[in-house]
XYZ file of C-alpha atoms in Angstrom:
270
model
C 0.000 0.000 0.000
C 0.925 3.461 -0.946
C 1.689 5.913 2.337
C 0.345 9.142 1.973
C 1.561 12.344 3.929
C -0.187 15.555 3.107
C 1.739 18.868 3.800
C -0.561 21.913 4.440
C 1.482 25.034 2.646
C -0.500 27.319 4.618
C -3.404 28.089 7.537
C -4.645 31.224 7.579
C -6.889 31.882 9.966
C -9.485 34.536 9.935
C -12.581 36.369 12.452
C -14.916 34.380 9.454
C -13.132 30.952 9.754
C -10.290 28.775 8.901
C -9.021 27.930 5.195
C -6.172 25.823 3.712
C -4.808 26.101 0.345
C -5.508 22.913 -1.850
C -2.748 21.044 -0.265
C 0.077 19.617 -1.983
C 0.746 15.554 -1.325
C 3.949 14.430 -0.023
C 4.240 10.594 -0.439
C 6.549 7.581 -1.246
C 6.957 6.306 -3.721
C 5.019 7.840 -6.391
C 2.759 10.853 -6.962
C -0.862 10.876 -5.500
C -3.964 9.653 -7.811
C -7.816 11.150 -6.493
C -10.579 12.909 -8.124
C -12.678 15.766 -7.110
C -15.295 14.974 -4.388
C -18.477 13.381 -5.744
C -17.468 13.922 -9.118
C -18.230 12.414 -12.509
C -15.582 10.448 -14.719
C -14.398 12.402 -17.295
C -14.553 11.050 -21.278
C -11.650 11.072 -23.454
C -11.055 14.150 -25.038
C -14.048 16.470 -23.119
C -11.183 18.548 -21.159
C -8.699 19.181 -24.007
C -7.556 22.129 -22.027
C -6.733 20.000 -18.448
C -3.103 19.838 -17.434
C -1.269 17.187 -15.142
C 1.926 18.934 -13.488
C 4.148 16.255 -10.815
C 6.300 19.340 -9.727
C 9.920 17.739 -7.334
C 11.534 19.454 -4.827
C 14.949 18.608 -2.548
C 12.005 17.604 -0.179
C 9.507 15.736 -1.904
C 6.747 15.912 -4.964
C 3.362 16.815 -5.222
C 0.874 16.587 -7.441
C -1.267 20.003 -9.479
C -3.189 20.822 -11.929
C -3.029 23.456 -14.813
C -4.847 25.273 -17.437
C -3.285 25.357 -21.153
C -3.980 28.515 -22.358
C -1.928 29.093 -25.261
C 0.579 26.255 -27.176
C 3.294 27.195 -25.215
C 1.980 28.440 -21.751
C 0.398 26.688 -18.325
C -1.908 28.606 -15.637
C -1.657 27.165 -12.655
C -1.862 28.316 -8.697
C 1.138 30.046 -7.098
C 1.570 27.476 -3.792
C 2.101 25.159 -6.730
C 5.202 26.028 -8.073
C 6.563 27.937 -4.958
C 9.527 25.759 -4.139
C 9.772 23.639 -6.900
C 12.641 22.511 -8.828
C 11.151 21.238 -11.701
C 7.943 20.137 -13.139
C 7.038 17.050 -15.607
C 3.608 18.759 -17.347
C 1.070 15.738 -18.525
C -0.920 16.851 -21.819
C -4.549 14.918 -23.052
C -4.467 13.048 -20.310
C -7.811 11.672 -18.638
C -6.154 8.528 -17.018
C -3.127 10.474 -15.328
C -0.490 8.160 -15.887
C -1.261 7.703 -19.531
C -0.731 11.212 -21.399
C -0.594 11.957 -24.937
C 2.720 14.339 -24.585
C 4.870 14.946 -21.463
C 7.639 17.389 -21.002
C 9.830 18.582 -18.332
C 10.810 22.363 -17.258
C 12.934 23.844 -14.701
C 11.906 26.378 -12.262
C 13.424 28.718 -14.947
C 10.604 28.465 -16.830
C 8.010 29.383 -14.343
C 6.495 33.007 -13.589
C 5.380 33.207 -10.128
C 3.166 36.043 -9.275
C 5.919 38.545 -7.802
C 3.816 39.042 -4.694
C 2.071 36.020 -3.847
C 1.407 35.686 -0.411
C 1.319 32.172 1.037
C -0.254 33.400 4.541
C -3.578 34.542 3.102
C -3.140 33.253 -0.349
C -3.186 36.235 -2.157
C -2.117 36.492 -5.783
C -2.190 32.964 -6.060
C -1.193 32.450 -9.510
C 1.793 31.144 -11.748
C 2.960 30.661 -15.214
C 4.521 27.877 -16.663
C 6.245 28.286 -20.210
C 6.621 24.684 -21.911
C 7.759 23.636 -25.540
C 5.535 24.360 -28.010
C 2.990 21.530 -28.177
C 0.637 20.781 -31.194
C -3.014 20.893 -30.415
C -4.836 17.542 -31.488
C -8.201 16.388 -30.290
C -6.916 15.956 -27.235
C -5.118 18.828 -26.536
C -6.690 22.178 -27.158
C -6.259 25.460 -25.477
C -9.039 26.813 -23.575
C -9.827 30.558 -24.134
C -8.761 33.519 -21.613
C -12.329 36.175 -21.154
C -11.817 39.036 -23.354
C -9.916 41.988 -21.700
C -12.337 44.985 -20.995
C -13.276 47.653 -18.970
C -15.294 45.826 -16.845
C -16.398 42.078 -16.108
C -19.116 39.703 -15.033
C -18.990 38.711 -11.755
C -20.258 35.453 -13.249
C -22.410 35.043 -9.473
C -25.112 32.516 -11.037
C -23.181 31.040 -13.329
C -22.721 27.301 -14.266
C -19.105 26.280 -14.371
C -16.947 22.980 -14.126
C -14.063 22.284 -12.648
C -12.034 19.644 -13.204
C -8.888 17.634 -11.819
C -7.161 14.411 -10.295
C -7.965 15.915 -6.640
C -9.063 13.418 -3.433
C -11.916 11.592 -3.616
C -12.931 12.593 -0.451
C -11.665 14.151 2.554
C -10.682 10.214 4.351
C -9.991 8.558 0.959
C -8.852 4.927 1.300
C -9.012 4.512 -2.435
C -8.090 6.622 -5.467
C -8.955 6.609 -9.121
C -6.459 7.779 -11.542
C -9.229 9.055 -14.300
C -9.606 12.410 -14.775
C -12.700 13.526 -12.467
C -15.370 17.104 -13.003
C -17.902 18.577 -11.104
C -20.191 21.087 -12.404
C -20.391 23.933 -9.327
C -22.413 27.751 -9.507
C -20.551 30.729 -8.801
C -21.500 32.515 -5.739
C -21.563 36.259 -4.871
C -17.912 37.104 -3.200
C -19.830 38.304 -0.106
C -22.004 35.209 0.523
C -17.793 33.442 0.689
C -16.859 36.489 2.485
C -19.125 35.199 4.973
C -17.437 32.264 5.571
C -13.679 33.041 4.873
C -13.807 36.993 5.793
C -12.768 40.420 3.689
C -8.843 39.509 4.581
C -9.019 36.301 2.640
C -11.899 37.399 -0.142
C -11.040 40.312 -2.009
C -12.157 41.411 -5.909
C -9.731 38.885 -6.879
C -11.099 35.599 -5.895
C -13.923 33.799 -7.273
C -15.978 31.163 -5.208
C -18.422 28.118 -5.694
C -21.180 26.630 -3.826
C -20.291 22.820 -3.116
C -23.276 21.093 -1.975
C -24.023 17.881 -1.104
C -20.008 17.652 -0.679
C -18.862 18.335 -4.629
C -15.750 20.133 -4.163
C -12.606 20.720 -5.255
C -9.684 19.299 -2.945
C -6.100 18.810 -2.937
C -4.646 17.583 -5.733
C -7.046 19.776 -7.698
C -4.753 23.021 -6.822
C -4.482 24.915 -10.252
C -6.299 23.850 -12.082
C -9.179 25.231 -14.136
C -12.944 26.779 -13.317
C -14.517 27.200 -16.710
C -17.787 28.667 -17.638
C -20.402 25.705 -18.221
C -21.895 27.141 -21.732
C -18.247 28.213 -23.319
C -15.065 27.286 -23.190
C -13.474 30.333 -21.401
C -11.534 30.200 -18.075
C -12.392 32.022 -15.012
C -11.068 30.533 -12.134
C -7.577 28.876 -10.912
C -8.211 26.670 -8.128
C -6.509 27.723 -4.450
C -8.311 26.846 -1.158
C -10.916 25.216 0.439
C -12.050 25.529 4.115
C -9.745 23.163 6.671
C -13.093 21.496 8.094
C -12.518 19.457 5.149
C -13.472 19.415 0.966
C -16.913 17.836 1.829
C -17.513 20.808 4.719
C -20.109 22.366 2.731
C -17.857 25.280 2.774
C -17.130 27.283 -0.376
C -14.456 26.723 -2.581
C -12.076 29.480 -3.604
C -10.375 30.823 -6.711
C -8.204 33.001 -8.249
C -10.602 35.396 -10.412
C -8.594 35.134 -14.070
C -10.109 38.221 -14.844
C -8.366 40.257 -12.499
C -5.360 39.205 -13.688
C -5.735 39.516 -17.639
C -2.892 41.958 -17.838
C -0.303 40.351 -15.834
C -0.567 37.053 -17.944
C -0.885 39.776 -21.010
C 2.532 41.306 -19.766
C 4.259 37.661 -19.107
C 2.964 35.851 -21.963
C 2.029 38.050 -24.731
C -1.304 36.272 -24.648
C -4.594 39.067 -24.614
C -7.711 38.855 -26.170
């Protein structure tokens, strides 16, 4: 049997509650396998865009997820790559260990928001800058929102997110097929509620998660995309420490609030 120690990056705590950043998995020998809680097994080919990253450290590995947005750059959450070494990036994947292209970068390659803060996760975003890959069936881009003067909030909203996350918040066994979950968007200040201003600012994005359908760790950066189109507004950071199946909202990083930075890094607008 596989032994499993999870490291938790970060606890932040707050008048509202308690929150952990989607945590990354320390284990022996090899890299975790989950899902999202109470999700639904993804087909072949329906999240073109999805991105497997095993990042390696002088201490250990972990497992994260990313967002191709262009043929030759990643999204993915800050506490990911924050003291990594390296990173092997798994393309048209839906069972993890069986990708259609793999490739490895150094740490040189990654663009780390410059102030990321791991305490309260703020600016919880990174770049990763690859070799340029060929986009087949099975791995597409998925499109940025359109930079403008002003956004949706996108409270309402459908959207999926996707990943190879936990199961569940005491998993005894994992699945190594790509898992989604279709969540709605929430107003920031119904999350506010929960997490508090110091943790929810214009910059995140959260979902409802009932009946336990979360994200969770393993799931950390990887994508929130609207339901109806294939545009990506949300990087997956934290969920609440009572556990992925709390109830609790799950938080994001709001792309749209960060359109020009990834503009300025990449070269990427639209």
């Amino acid at each position: 049997m596989k032994v499993f120690v999870v490291l938790a990056l970060a606890i932040a705590a707050v008048s509202a509650g308690t929150i952990l950043p989607e945590e990354k998995n320390f284990i022996e020998p090899r890299l975790f396998e989950g899902r999202i809680t109470n999700g639904k097994d993804a087909a072949e080919g329906q999240f073109p865009y999805q991105v497997g990253l095993s990042f390696s450290s002088s201490s250990g590995g972990w497992w994260c997820g990313g967002s191709l947005i262009d043929n030759n750059w990643i999204l993915t959450a800050a506490h990911c790559t924050s003291g990594a070494s390296s990173a092997t990036v798994y393309l048209g994947a839906t069972v993890r260990t069986s990708p259609k292209v793999t490739y490895t970068v150094s740490s040189s390659e990654f663009r780390q928001h410059a102030s990321y803060n791991s305490i309260v996760l703020r600016n919880d975003i990174s770049l990763i800058k690859i070799p340029s890959v060929t986009f087949t069936t099975y791995i597409k881009k998925i499109n940025l929102p359109a930079i403008a003067s002003s956004y949706s909030t996108y409270a309402g909203k459908k959207a999926i997110a996707s990943g190879w996350g936990l199961t569940s918040d005491s998993a005894t066994a994992v699945s190594s097929k790509l898992q989604y979950a279709e969540m709605e968007v929430i107003e920031n200040s119904v999350c506010a509620d929960t997490y508090g201003s110091l943790i929810i600012t214009s910059k995140n994005i959260c979902t409802a998660t009932p009946k336990g359908t979360s994200t969770c760790s393993g799931d950390s950066g990887g994508p929130l995309a609207l339901y109806d189109s294939n545009t990506l507004i949300g990087v997956t950071s934290f969920v609440h420490s009572a556990g992925c199946q709390s109830g609790a909202p799950a938080g994001f990083v709001r792309v749209t609030s960060y359109l020009d930075w990834i503009k300025e890094k990449t070269g990427i607008a639209y």
